[in-house]
XYZ file of C-alpha atoms in Angstrom:
720
model
C 39.390 34.375 -9.691
C 42.791 33.949 -11.259
C 43.594 31.884 -14.301
C 46.387 29.349 -14.106
C 48.299 27.727 -16.929
C 49.295 24.158 -17.554
C 52.476 23.763 -15.593
C 55.740 22.293 -16.696
C 56.770 19.633 -14.223
C 59.973 20.315 -12.324
C 62.038 18.174 -9.950
C 59.963 17.433 -6.869
C 61.820 19.306 -4.166
C 61.816 22.638 -2.396
C 65.114 23.762 -0.887
C 65.542 25.198 2.557
C 68.353 27.080 4.237
C 71.014 24.901 5.802
C 71.130 24.873 9.612
C 74.496 26.626 9.593
C 73.090 29.545 7.601
C 74.526 28.393 4.284
C 72.489 27.471 1.259
C 71.445 24.038 0.083
C 72.627 22.778 -3.278
C 69.041 22.666 -4.557
C 68.425 26.398 -4.368
C 68.401 27.038 -8.143
C 65.798 26.317 -10.796
C 67.072 24.672 -13.981
C 67.805 27.283 -16.650
C 66.769 25.148 -19.639
C 63.441 24.124 -18.114
C 62.923 27.743 -17.117
C 63.360 28.750 -20.756
C 60.676 26.274 -21.806
C 58.414 27.829 -19.190
C 59.060 31.229 -20.756
C 57.973 29.911 -24.154
C 54.927 28.379 -22.472
C 54.013 31.909 -21.364
C 54.302 33.045 -24.984
C 51.988 30.190 -25.944
C 49.532 31.206 -23.260
C 49.120 34.552 -24.986
C 48.214 32.685 -28.176
C 45.644 30.728 -26.149
C 44.013 33.862 -24.719
C 40.622 34.390 -26.463
C 40.526 37.975 -25.137
C 43.608 38.921 -27.165
C 43.321 40.353 -30.673
C 43.048 37.396 -33.055
C 45.909 38.225 -35.415
C 48.148 38.936 -32.428
C 47.374 35.417 -31.203
C 48.493 34.172 -34.615
C 51.682 36.199 -34.252
C 52.412 34.651 -30.855
C 51.980 31.181 -32.393
C 54.610 32.131 -34.967
C 56.931 33.555 -32.297
C 56.592 30.386 -30.206
C 57.707 28.283 -33.166
C 60.671 30.515 -33.935
C 61.711 30.547 -30.274
C 61.596 26.767 -30.011
C 63.617 26.373 -33.192
C 66.409 28.479 -31.705
C 66.208 26.569 -28.420
C 66.871 23.292 -30.246
C 69.537 24.749 -32.542
C 71.518 26.172 -29.630
C 70.591 24.882 -26.177
C 69.549 21.286 -26.942
C 72.306 20.966 -29.551
C 74.908 22.257 -27.091
C 73.758 19.867 -24.362
C 73.883 16.905 -26.772
C 77.369 17.905 -27.916
C 78.650 18.101 -24.335
C 77.114 14.739 -23.444
C 78.650 13.101 -26.522
C 82.062 14.596 -25.727
C 81.883 13.487 -22.079
C 82.115 17.132 -20.959
C 78.612 17.554 -19.557
C 78.258 18.156 -15.820
C 75.154 18.403 -13.630
C 73.327 21.705 -13.942
C 73.340 24.281 -11.143
C 69.948 22.830 -10.193
C 71.641 19.467 -9.604
C 70.114 17.675 -12.608
C 72.180 15.027 -14.387
C 72.825 16.019 -18.059
C 71.225 12.878 -19.512
C 68.172 13.318 -17.268
C 68.061 16.996 -18.196
C 67.996 16.209 -21.906
C 65.240 13.656 -21.353
C 63.180 16.207 -19.408
C 63.701 18.880 -22.076
C 62.572 16.589 -24.861
C 59.545 15.441 -22.863
C 58.450 19.005 -22.131
C 59.146 20.105 -25.704
C 56.923 17.292 -27.004
C 54.083 18.439 -24.763
C 54.510 22.081 -25.728
C 54.607 21.374 -29.466
C 51.448 19.274 -29.258
C 49.771 22.063 -27.305
C 51.031 24.578 -29.872
C 49.555 22.591 -32.766
C 46.274 22.084 -30.895
C 45.876 25.801 -30.188
C 46.170 26.537 -33.897
C 43.967 23.689 -35.114
C 41.235 23.683 -32.468
C 41.003 27.349 -31.473
C 42.762 29.856 -33.722
C 41.845 28.259 -37.068
C 38.077 28.258 -36.338
C 38.327 31.822 -34.988
C 40.047 32.891 -38.224
C 37.280 31.256 -40.263
C 34.711 33.240 -38.275
C 36.543 36.353 -39.496
C 36.527 35.177 -43.135
C 40.192 34.175 -43.042
C 40.390 30.607 -44.292
C 43.311 28.180 -44.515
C 42.086 25.593 -46.990
C 43.053 22.158 -48.204
C 43.163 21.326 -51.913
C 40.006 19.276 -51.552
C 38.123 22.373 -50.327
C 38.748 24.360 -53.523
C 36.378 24.773 -56.459
C 37.466 24.017 -60.016
C 38.181 27.653 -60.860
C 40.526 28.005 -57.878
C 42.263 24.725 -58.708
C 42.792 25.866 -62.296
C 44.279 29.167 -61.101
C 46.668 27.381 -58.766
C 47.663 24.819 -61.431
C 48.647 27.623 -63.779
C 50.579 29.405 -61.011
C 52.327 26.183 -60.026
C 53.574 25.463 -63.536
C 54.688 29.055 -64.052
C 56.200 29.969 -60.661
C 56.792 26.831 -58.590
C 57.627 23.940 -60.908
C 60.819 25.555 -62.322
C 62.173 26.011 -58.771
C 61.647 22.439 -57.542
C 64.356 19.765 -57.610
C 63.274 16.183 -56.896
C 66.099 14.128 -55.392
C 65.812 10.356 -55.782
C 67.271 7.853 -53.323
C 68.547 4.638 -54.888
C 71.891 2.812 -55.246
C 73.090 5.565 -57.592
C 71.751 8.442 -55.494
C 72.572 8.546 -51.751
C 70.176 10.043 -49.261
C 70.318 13.828 -49.830
C 71.466 16.403 -47.319
C 68.472 17.978 -45.565
C 69.194 21.561 -44.574
C 68.203 22.809 -41.138
C 64.680 24.247 -40.713
C 63.760 23.525 -44.346
C 60.331 22.063 -45.035
C 60.433 18.939 -47.190
C 58.202 16.379 -48.829
C 59.055 12.692 -48.513
C 57.600 11.129 -51.672
C 57.066 7.460 -52.441
C 56.788 6.680 -56.164
C 56.210 3.354 -57.932
C 57.636 2.160 -61.240
C 54.543 0.906 -63.100
C 56.645 -1.621 -65.059
C 58.612 -3.239 -62.232
C 56.223 -2.370 -59.429
C 59.217 -1.253 -57.358
C 58.659 1.610 -54.905
C 61.289 4.299 -54.495
C 61.872 7.258 -52.174
C 62.443 10.868 -53.248
C 62.761 14.137 -51.418
C 61.527 17.539 -52.533
C 62.473 20.717 -50.682
C 59.638 23.214 -50.327
C 61.332 26.377 -51.641
C 61.712 29.095 -49.031
C 61.963 31.761 -51.754
C 58.182 31.500 -52.179
C 55.478 32.451 -49.658
C 54.622 29.614 -47.277
C 50.900 30.417 -47.508
C 49.539 31.580 -50.864
C 46.282 33.216 -51.836
C 43.875 30.760 -53.418
C 42.540 33.389 -55.831
C 45.704 35.470 -56.382
C 48.597 33.083 -55.690
C 51.244 35.393 -57.126
C 50.329 38.327 -54.912
C 53.037 39.495 -52.485
C 50.767 41.818 -50.511
C 48.788 40.644 -47.510
C 45.091 40.414 -48.372
C 42.496 42.315 -46.378
C 38.893 41.144 -46.116
C 37.769 37.793 -47.523
C 40.931 35.698 -47.381
C 41.468 32.141 -48.589
C 44.951 30.696 -48.239
C 46.557 27.346 -48.944
C 49.939 26.036 -47.888
C 52.656 25.833 -50.514
C 53.400 22.196 -49.646
C 49.743 21.320 -50.236
C 49.910 22.811 -53.739
C 53.154 20.974 -54.500
C 51.828 17.649 -53.248
C 48.887 17.881 -55.670
C 51.215 18.315 -58.655
C 53.862 15.690 -57.961
C 52.996 13.794 -61.138
C 54.597 16.675 -63.052
C 57.870 16.013 -61.248
C 57.884 12.238 -61.773
C 56.504 11.623 -65.294
C 56.158 7.940 -66.034
C 56.022 7.045 -62.324
C 53.050 6.571 -60.030
C 52.977 8.852 -56.975
C 51.927 6.592 -54.120
C 52.068 8.915 -51.108
C 53.834 11.959 -49.731
C 54.416 13.457 -46.296
C 55.954 16.689 -45.031
C 58.877 16.661 -42.607
C 61.385 19.093 -41.169
C 64.837 18.781 -39.567
C 66.439 21.019 -36.942
C 70.230 20.989 -36.805
C 72.956 22.155 -34.448
C 73.555 25.718 -35.627
C 75.572 27.106 -32.749
C 78.938 28.550 -33.698
C 82.332 27.415 -32.472
C 85.165 29.781 -33.381
C 88.531 29.470 -31.670
C 89.544 33.123 -31.824
C 92.955 32.583 -30.268
C 93.893 30.364 -33.203
C 92.305 32.488 -35.928
C 94.561 34.952 -37.692
C 91.548 36.567 -39.320
C 88.359 36.410 -37.300
C 86.255 37.433 -40.305
C 87.494 34.509 -42.414
C 87.249 32.047 -39.526
C 83.653 33.054 -38.892
C 82.696 32.750 -42.549
C 84.058 29.192 -42.607
C 82.103 28.372 -39.454
C 78.900 29.792 -40.972
C 79.373 27.386 -43.873
C 79.885 24.497 -41.418
C 76.747 25.512 -39.491
C 74.608 24.410 -42.439
C 75.872 20.847 -41.969
C 75.482 20.493 -38.205
C 74.074 17.213 -36.840
C 70.264 16.876 -36.523
C 68.734 17.486 -33.079
C 65.022 17.241 -33.964
C 62.889 15.635 -36.679
C 59.319 16.905 -37.136
C 56.942 14.718 -39.146
C 53.216 14.753 -39.893
C 51.289 12.439 -37.622
C 49.846 10.334 -40.461
C 53.257 9.425 -41.909
C 53.710 5.840 -43.051
C 55.774 4.022 -40.381
C 58.139 2.736 -43.065
C 58.871 6.287 -44.255
C 59.327 7.406 -40.677
C 61.797 4.573 -40.045
C 63.740 5.502 -43.190
C 64.068 9.141 -42.081
C 65.125 8.152 -38.567
C 67.792 5.825 -39.963
C 69.160 8.157 -42.628
C 69.148 11.244 -40.426
C 70.514 9.339 -37.425
C 68.075 10.729 -34.864
C 66.734 9.017 -31.766
C 63.085 8.074 -31.401
C 62.514 10.674 -28.683
C 63.850 13.380 -31.041
C 60.999 12.690 -33.471
C 58.017 15.050 -33.090
C 54.844 13.703 -34.679
C 52.432 16.606 -35.278
C 49.320 17.424 -37.286
C 49.882 19.296 -40.534
C 50.900 21.964 -41.248
C 54.392 21.777 -39.810
C 56.478 24.876 -39.090
C 53.915 27.375 -37.834
C 56.414 30.192 -38.281
C 54.665 30.516 -41.637
C 51.662 31.938 -39.820
C 53.437 35.290 -39.938
C 51.745 35.679 -43.359
C 48.359 35.594 -41.645
C 49.559 37.811 -38.809
C 50.429 40.455 -41.418
C 46.908 40.679 -42.845
C 45.659 44.271 -42.834
C 42.665 43.967 -40.536
C 43.137 46.733 -37.947
C 40.271 45.498 -35.787
C 42.100 42.176 -35.325
C 45.399 43.790 -34.284
C 46.582 45.866 -31.348
C 45.508 49.500 -31.825
C 47.969 51.451 -33.929
C 50.877 52.816 -31.927
C 52.410 56.240 -32.469
C 55.864 56.736 -30.976
C 56.198 60.306 -29.717
C 59.307 62.404 -29.509
C 60.565 62.629 -25.944
C 59.260 65.759 -24.273
C 62.817 66.481 -23.087
C 63.823 66.947 -26.724
C 61.141 69.647 -27.090
C 60.183 68.850 -30.666
C 57.034 70.574 -31.847
C 56.030 67.684 -34.131
C 56.309 63.957 -33.414
C 57.755 63.299 -36.870
C 60.394 66.036 -36.740
C 63.626 65.746 -34.787
C 64.711 68.557 -32.491
C 68.264 69.815 -32.027
C 69.442 66.841 -29.986
C 72.766 68.419 -29.022
C 71.096 71.554 -27.628
C 68.648 69.435 -25.643
C 71.481 67.296 -24.221
C 73.349 70.397 -23.078
C 70.298 71.405 -21.046
C 69.979 68.122 -19.140
C 70.350 64.344 -19.249
C 67.589 62.744 -21.318
C 66.268 59.336 -20.258
C 64.494 57.640 -23.173
C 61.995 54.812 -22.913
C 61.419 53.027 -26.224
C 59.120 52.320 -27.970
C 57.048 54.889 -26.094
C 59.699 57.476 -27.008
C 60.504 57.537 -30.700
C 63.863 56.009 -31.606
C 64.025 57.852 -34.932
C 63.674 61.326 -33.400
C 66.091 60.620 -30.551
C 68.931 58.104 -30.976
C 68.770 57.959 -34.754
C 68.505 61.754 -34.971
C 71.451 62.075 -32.574
C 73.727 60.097 -34.898
C 72.364 61.619 -38.101
C 72.863 65.131 -36.739
C 76.360 64.169 -35.595
C 77.205 62.981 -39.114
C 75.970 66.242 -40.662
C 77.337 68.663 -38.020
C 80.574 70.324 -39.232
C 81.652 70.829 -35.600
C 81.652 67.077 -34.869
C 85.154 65.672 -35.232
C 84.717 62.053 -34.140
C 82.040 59.375 -33.689
C 82.522 56.028 -31.954
C 79.798 53.417 -32.077
C 79.102 49.809 -31.044
C 76.945 47.693 -33.361
C 75.643 44.341 -32.111
C 72.510 43.995 -34.228
C 71.075 46.442 -36.715
C 68.539 46.394 -39.535
C 69.110 45.569 -43.184
C 68.544 49.180 -44.247
C 70.094 50.758 -41.185
C 70.073 54.566 -41.008
C 72.622 54.183 -38.196
C 75.129 52.581 -40.549
C 74.283 55.153 -43.220
C 75.005 57.957 -40.739
C 78.403 56.464 -39.880
C 79.251 56.182 -43.570
C 78.149 59.786 -44.183
C 80.313 60.945 -41.280
C 83.375 59.096 -42.578
C 82.885 60.435 -46.086
C 82.620 63.941 -44.598
C 86.111 63.516 -43.153
C 85.169 62.786 -39.549
C 87.064 60.228 -37.476
C 84.644 57.290 -37.231
C 85.137 54.082 -35.265
C 82.608 51.243 -35.481
C 82.951 48.286 -33.172
C 80.996 45.596 -35.008
C 80.226 42.388 -33.125
C 80.350 39.865 -35.943
C 79.594 36.983 -33.563
C 76.051 38.202 -32.731
C 74.137 34.915 -32.915
C 72.198 34.409 -36.181
C 73.184 37.920 -37.348
C 76.772 36.949 -38.123
C 76.508 37.131 -41.914
C 74.631 40.438 -41.857
C 77.228 41.946 -39.534
C 80.090 40.721 -41.724
C 78.428 42.464 -44.666
C 78.011 45.678 -42.653
C 81.613 45.553 -41.477
C 82.882 45.374 -45.053
C 80.555 48.138 -46.194
C 81.768 50.390 -43.380
C 85.409 49.633 -44.110
C 84.935 50.496 -47.771
C 83.555 53.901 -46.730
C 86.626 54.680 -44.647
C 85.210 53.812 -41.220
C 87.698 52.289 -38.775
C 86.125 48.898 -38.047
C 87.269 46.764 -35.121
C 85.891 43.539 -33.695
C 86.567 43.992 -30.002
C 88.595 41.857 -27.638
C 89.586 38.269 -28.408
C 87.427 35.835 -26.466
C 84.717 38.378 -25.624
C 81.575 39.474 -27.426
C 80.955 43.213 -27.313
C 77.328 43.498 -26.232
C 77.383 46.990 -24.708
C 75.239 49.682 -26.398
C 77.365 52.810 -26.706
C 77.643 55.929 -28.859
C 80.224 58.665 -28.353
C 80.243 61.912 -30.329
C 83.082 64.412 -29.910
C 82.183 68.000 -30.889
C 84.398 71.069 -31.096
C 82.793 74.024 -29.281
C 83.820 77.485 -28.075
C 85.166 76.145 -24.775
C 86.916 73.157 -26.338
C 85.874 69.598 -27.070
C 82.642 68.265 -25.577
C 81.588 64.624 -25.474
C 77.975 63.667 -26.205
C 77.063 60.107 -25.210
C 74.309 57.581 -25.570
C 74.254 54.391 -23.518
C 71.334 52.026 -23.739
C 69.789 48.686 -22.959
C 68.865 47.811 -26.553
C 70.464 47.482 -29.954
C 70.868 50.266 -32.495
C 68.137 48.688 -34.566
C 65.436 51.095 -35.835
C 62.987 48.318 -36.686
C 63.112 46.375 -33.411
C 63.093 49.673 -31.498
C 59.412 49.865 -32.476
C 58.501 46.750 -30.496
C 61.385 46.196 -28.017
C 60.989 47.915 -24.663
C 64.316 49.571 -23.785
C 65.879 52.501 -21.947
C 68.587 54.811 -23.191
C 70.464 57.756 -21.697
C 71.601 60.783 -23.698
C 74.104 62.780 -21.664
C 76.994 65.237 -21.806
C 78.141 64.333 -18.295
C 81.941 64.588 -18.203
C 82.440 61.462 -16.100
C 80.251 59.345 -18.392
C 82.046 60.752 -21.431
C 85.427 59.967 -19.915
C 84.314 56.443 -18.979
C 82.954 55.685 -22.462
C 86.094 57.107 -24.092
C 88.201 54.785 -21.940
C 85.990 51.818 -22.751
C 86.256 52.437 -26.491
C 90.028 52.732 -26.140
C 90.046 49.419 -24.299
C 87.991 47.799 -27.055
C 90.006 49.148 -29.974
C 93.482 49.120 -28.438
C 95.328 47.800 -25.381
C 94.101 49.062 -22.021
C 93.485 46.084 -19.697
C 93.727 48.105 -16.467
C 91.123 50.730 -17.335
C 88.981 51.901 -14.413
C 85.595 53.629 -14.538
C 83.656 56.091 -12.386
C 80.005 55.997 -13.531
C 80.070 52.694 -15.404
C 80.080 49.086 -14.296
C 81.766 47.057 -17.018
C 81.862 43.301 -17.574
C 83.770 41.103 -17.319
C 85.834 42.958 -14.691
C 83.584 45.004 -12.418
C 79.928 44.450 -13.256
C 79.132 41.352 -11.210
C 81.239 42.477 -8.234
C 79.809 45.997 -8.443
C 76.218 44.784 -8.278
C 76.974 42.346 -5.461
C 78.635 45.188 -3.523
C 75.438 47.229 -3.929
C 73.325 44.290 -2.698
C 75.613 43.864 0.318
C 75.248 47.594 1.023
C 71.464 47.143 1.137
C 71.979 44.395 3.741
C 74.061 46.804 5.832
C 71.410 49.502 5.459
C 68.698 47.120 6.636
C 70.712 46.188 9.699
C 71.243 49.896 10.403
C 67.514 50.597 10.216
C 67.738 52.475 6.927
C 65.611 51.986 3.829
C 66.747 48.894 1.968
C 65.347 47.397 -1.201
C 66.602 45.810 -4.422
C 64.708 45.907 -7.743
C 66.160 44.137 -10.772
C 64.599 44.050 -14.240
C 66.345 41.779 -16.761
C 65.696 39.365 -19.591
C 67.277 36.461 -17.710
C 68.838 35.786 -14.305
C 70.829 32.602 -13.698
C 74.167 33.764 -12.272
C 74.674 31.873 -9.012
C 76.808 34.528 -7.315
C 74.238 37.269 -7.930
C 71.344 35.013 -6.889
C 73.140 33.982 -3.690
C 73.666 37.672 -2.879
C 69.921 38.207 -3.308
C 69.242 35.227 -1.021
C 71.493 36.817 1.634
C 69.592 40.077 1.242
C 66.285 38.257 1.670
C 67.534 36.509 4.815
C 68.518 39.928 6.192
C 64.977 41.191 5.624
C 65.628 43.229 2.454
C 62.693 43.288 0.038
C 63.919 41.987 -3.328
C 61.816 42.322 -6.475
C 62.909 40.681 -9.705
C 61.197 41.370 -13.030
C 62.344 38.827 -15.598
C 61.052 38.187 -19.087
C 62.702 34.847 -19.776
C 64.935 32.510 -17.795
C 64.929 32.666 -14.006
C 66.913 30.332 -11.714
C 65.715 31.996 -8.481
C 63.386 30.119 -6.147
C 61.332 32.868 -4.472
C 59.324 32.518 -1.281
C 61.311 29.647 0.278
C 61.141 29.883 4.103
C 64.494 30.739 5.619
C 65.981 31.442 2.206
C 63.967 33.719 -0.052
C 60.669 34.641 1.574
C 61.405 38.325 0.857
C 61.972 37.741 -2.871
C 59.180 38.227 -5.410
C 59.576 37.344 -9.094
C 57.289 38.685 -11.807
C 57.242 38.307 -15.580
C 55.650 40.509 -18.255
C 54.905 39.492 -21.835
C 52.740 41.299 -24.302
C 52.682 43.586 -27.298
C 56.272 44.713 -26.756
C 59.229 42.534 -25.871
C 60.374 43.605 -22.400
C 64.099 44.023 -23.053
C 65.425 46.685 -20.682
C 67.870 45.971 -17.867
C 67.473 48.063 -14.713
C 69.142 47.708 -11.299
C 67.770 49.843 -8.471
C 68.820 50.082 -4.825
C 67.067 52.059 -2.070
C 70.404 53.025 -0.461
C 68.727 54.644 2.515
C 67.194 57.887 1.273
C 69.547 58.266 -1.696
C 68.458 55.674 -4.284
C 70.917 54.367 -6.870
C 69.756 53.209 -10.316
C 71.742 51.670 -13.168
C 70.595 50.876 -16.700
C 72.563 48.982 -19.317
C 73.094 45.996 -21.560
C 73.786 43.119 -19.145
C 71.589 40.216 -18.175
C 72.541 38.197 -15.114
C 73.991 35.249 -17.009
C 77.473 33.752 -17.103
C 77.959 34.673 -20.745
C 77.096 38.327 -20.063
C 79.169 38.678 -16.930
C 82.181 36.573 -17.928
C 82.362 36.385 -21.736
C 80.966 39.695 -22.936
C 81.812 43.354 -22.723
C 78.741 44.835 -21.034
C 78.184 48.278 -19.549
C 75.808 49.717 -16.987
C 75.593 53.456 -16.343
C 74.513 55.006 -13.063
C 71.790 57.618 -13.491
C 72.456 61.027 -11.960
C 69.296 63.065 -12.544
C 67.005 62.821 -9.503
C 63.803 63.113 -11.515
C 64.930 60.285 -13.834
C 65.713 58.093 -10.826
C 62.384 58.897 -9.181
C 60.466 58.276 -12.399
C 62.119 54.934 -12.967
C 61.407 53.802 -9.408
C 57.769 54.868 -9.786
C 57.581 52.841 -12.990
C 59.046 49.787 -11.226
C 56.376 50.103 -8.544
C 53.701 50.289 -11.234
C 55.036 47.062 -12.764
C 54.971 45.368 -9.344
C 51.595 46.674 -8.210
C 49.096 43.850 -7.420
C 46.667 45.572 -9.776
C 49.018 45.117 -12.736
C 48.724 41.982 -14.863
C 51.768 39.697 -14.710
C 52.979 36.148 -14.193
C 54.064 35.155 -10.653
C 56.774 32.581 -9.916
C 56.349 30.380 -6.831
C 58.881 28.491 -4.727
C 58.318 25.250 -6.653
C 59.245 26.915 -9.922
C 55.731 27.234 -11.348
C 54.443 30.344 -13.116
C 50.840 31.486 -12.678
C 49.201 34.177 -14.760
C 47.424 36.953 -12.843
C 45.441 39.036 -15.319
C 41.967 39.371 -13.772
C 40.852 40.415 -10.289
C 38.547 38.582 -7.880
C 35.518 39.819 -9.837
C 36.923 38.715 -13.180
C 37.796 42.242 -14.305
C 41.038 42.681 -16.274
C 44.062 43.927 -14.362
C 46.115 46.832 -15.692
C 48.153 46.052 -18.822
C 51.381 47.952 -18.160
C 52.259 48.435 -21.817
C 48.835 49.813 -22.760
C 49.004 52.076 -19.720
C 52.389 53.473 -20.797
C 51.197 54.005 -24.369
C 48.165 55.929 -23.145
C 50.250 57.940 -20.679
C 52.691 58.982 -23.406
C 49.779 59.889 -25.668
C 48.342 62.138 -22.957
C 51.741 63.743 -22.320
C 52.225 64.384 -26.020
C 48.778 65.951 -26.289
C 49.540 68.215 -23.342
C 52.816 69.336 -24.965
C 51.096 70.085 -28.298
C 48.389 72.126 -26.596
């Protein structure tokens, strides 16, 4: 039997091909509803009792963080367009006002389901494992005394009660902050007043009942209490001489998307910093309140925050389950995924997994296709740049940085290289959403070290993942390149699934050199040989390949298209896939998140299958494979099939050349798509169904566990 999930309702229609061979206008799924379905799949992992308990807690936290971003960006953007009169029907044909109503309705259902999973299933399961989330009333007197002392010493000095009365206007409520709405009474006049207290985010959201000041995650017997619960029990200390009548927690989500008019900004850095300041004051798009809130307090918040009734989410306490990350970090190995060891790629020939090989020597022998996190990032990409910084024969390094970690060894390597007198160029994308401030800080740090820092092309984000190292050798200069599907981020490389290519191929080196010159200078007519580059040639290049598969099918040659991306919504690409399906070409799409394709529609897409994979690692790689008769073509790179990637970003795909790499990647795609591999299947009505057990109830293959075990076996064979 196969388990199915609660389905998000979609418009009640199934498109068909037009009689004249064209496509109907209802051939696309709505991208925003599709995103909510993706987050529903994340939630389904939290609901799975077969999953490790603390991983279920982690997925609850991820769901909350995902939904926050959805409201801050997607819902906020839709509301802004509606208010400005600029909204148009979606590609799925849904009116903007109706779309917003549907999004809010589905979000309400998902948040209630999210809260219920925690309260009714995960919380009791945690208690069974001696991990308790307690209320103040559950504590004994010794625990209460310990927390009272901690509150007065560590919490009370941080709190700032803000009164609301004729002399004090309603305070500004920052986005995503947790707050207490407090009603106090003057015992002399009997008058009731409102005050707001912000729960400080500089303190842990969940604190140990017995050791509240501890910053380390506890291990065995664990008793935790929420910070807002502790504060609410000590409100009399904040309002001496007043009677505390009642208090309730609430939370506001604001529009935090950025709007920077680069054409009008003389200094992009300064313009972005001003916009980051403005972001903090964006209009509210969601109000979360506890479900036992006094209706009068609720009405006051709705009025003062200027939100609509359908933007109010009434939920059981605690609000903001992102705080569950504290529980997810508890050191109980038996409640987590088994420990993962990333091994050095066998093509780098390192004798020890923790020691980097001579990356340059390995690259001269052959192209090296990396698959993270199964292949170690630190002993491959990181080692490549660190060795380049230290190598006296390296004369130049050019690097794109979209996101990186707070203690980035990549940035340190670039600084070391510049200080060693090498020519270093860093293309820092300071408009990377929600990493803007961090990237501004990195840009200034790099500039101070003597690195040439540029910010790309006006109007375009630079999302491509590129490294170029120029080395002086006996036969002249040689270019060493890395091009990948993921960011140069050592921390996320441990749980993001990505591909990367290390190569000394002359054509790739020439292409990447030209692309860097285009990004740092003026070269609008640059052409490329092994790369497809957005916004000029990537969409058209992929569509040309799809059309070639149609020709091959008609000629009786092997024809197939396999695409693996995070999201696919671009209408031109999807229509090309529909044409391929109508011609009889088998099309397989592996998508983690948003998908606007309607697979399996008679006369339109019956030869298209769509699968989704979620699990321990975030499936992040982008792969485009074409059968091309008996000479398959495979690209990897940074681009998803979305308008922003294809039209408003600099993206790059590289065509693989090594036959064994191409064959291995195609074999891996087939393993993903095998009926015996667990996945979610998308049907023609836009519903996702989880397939993770066979007809006898036995678990299907988990692709990520399989790849971990395969790499472990390979590493053992190399060591022996």
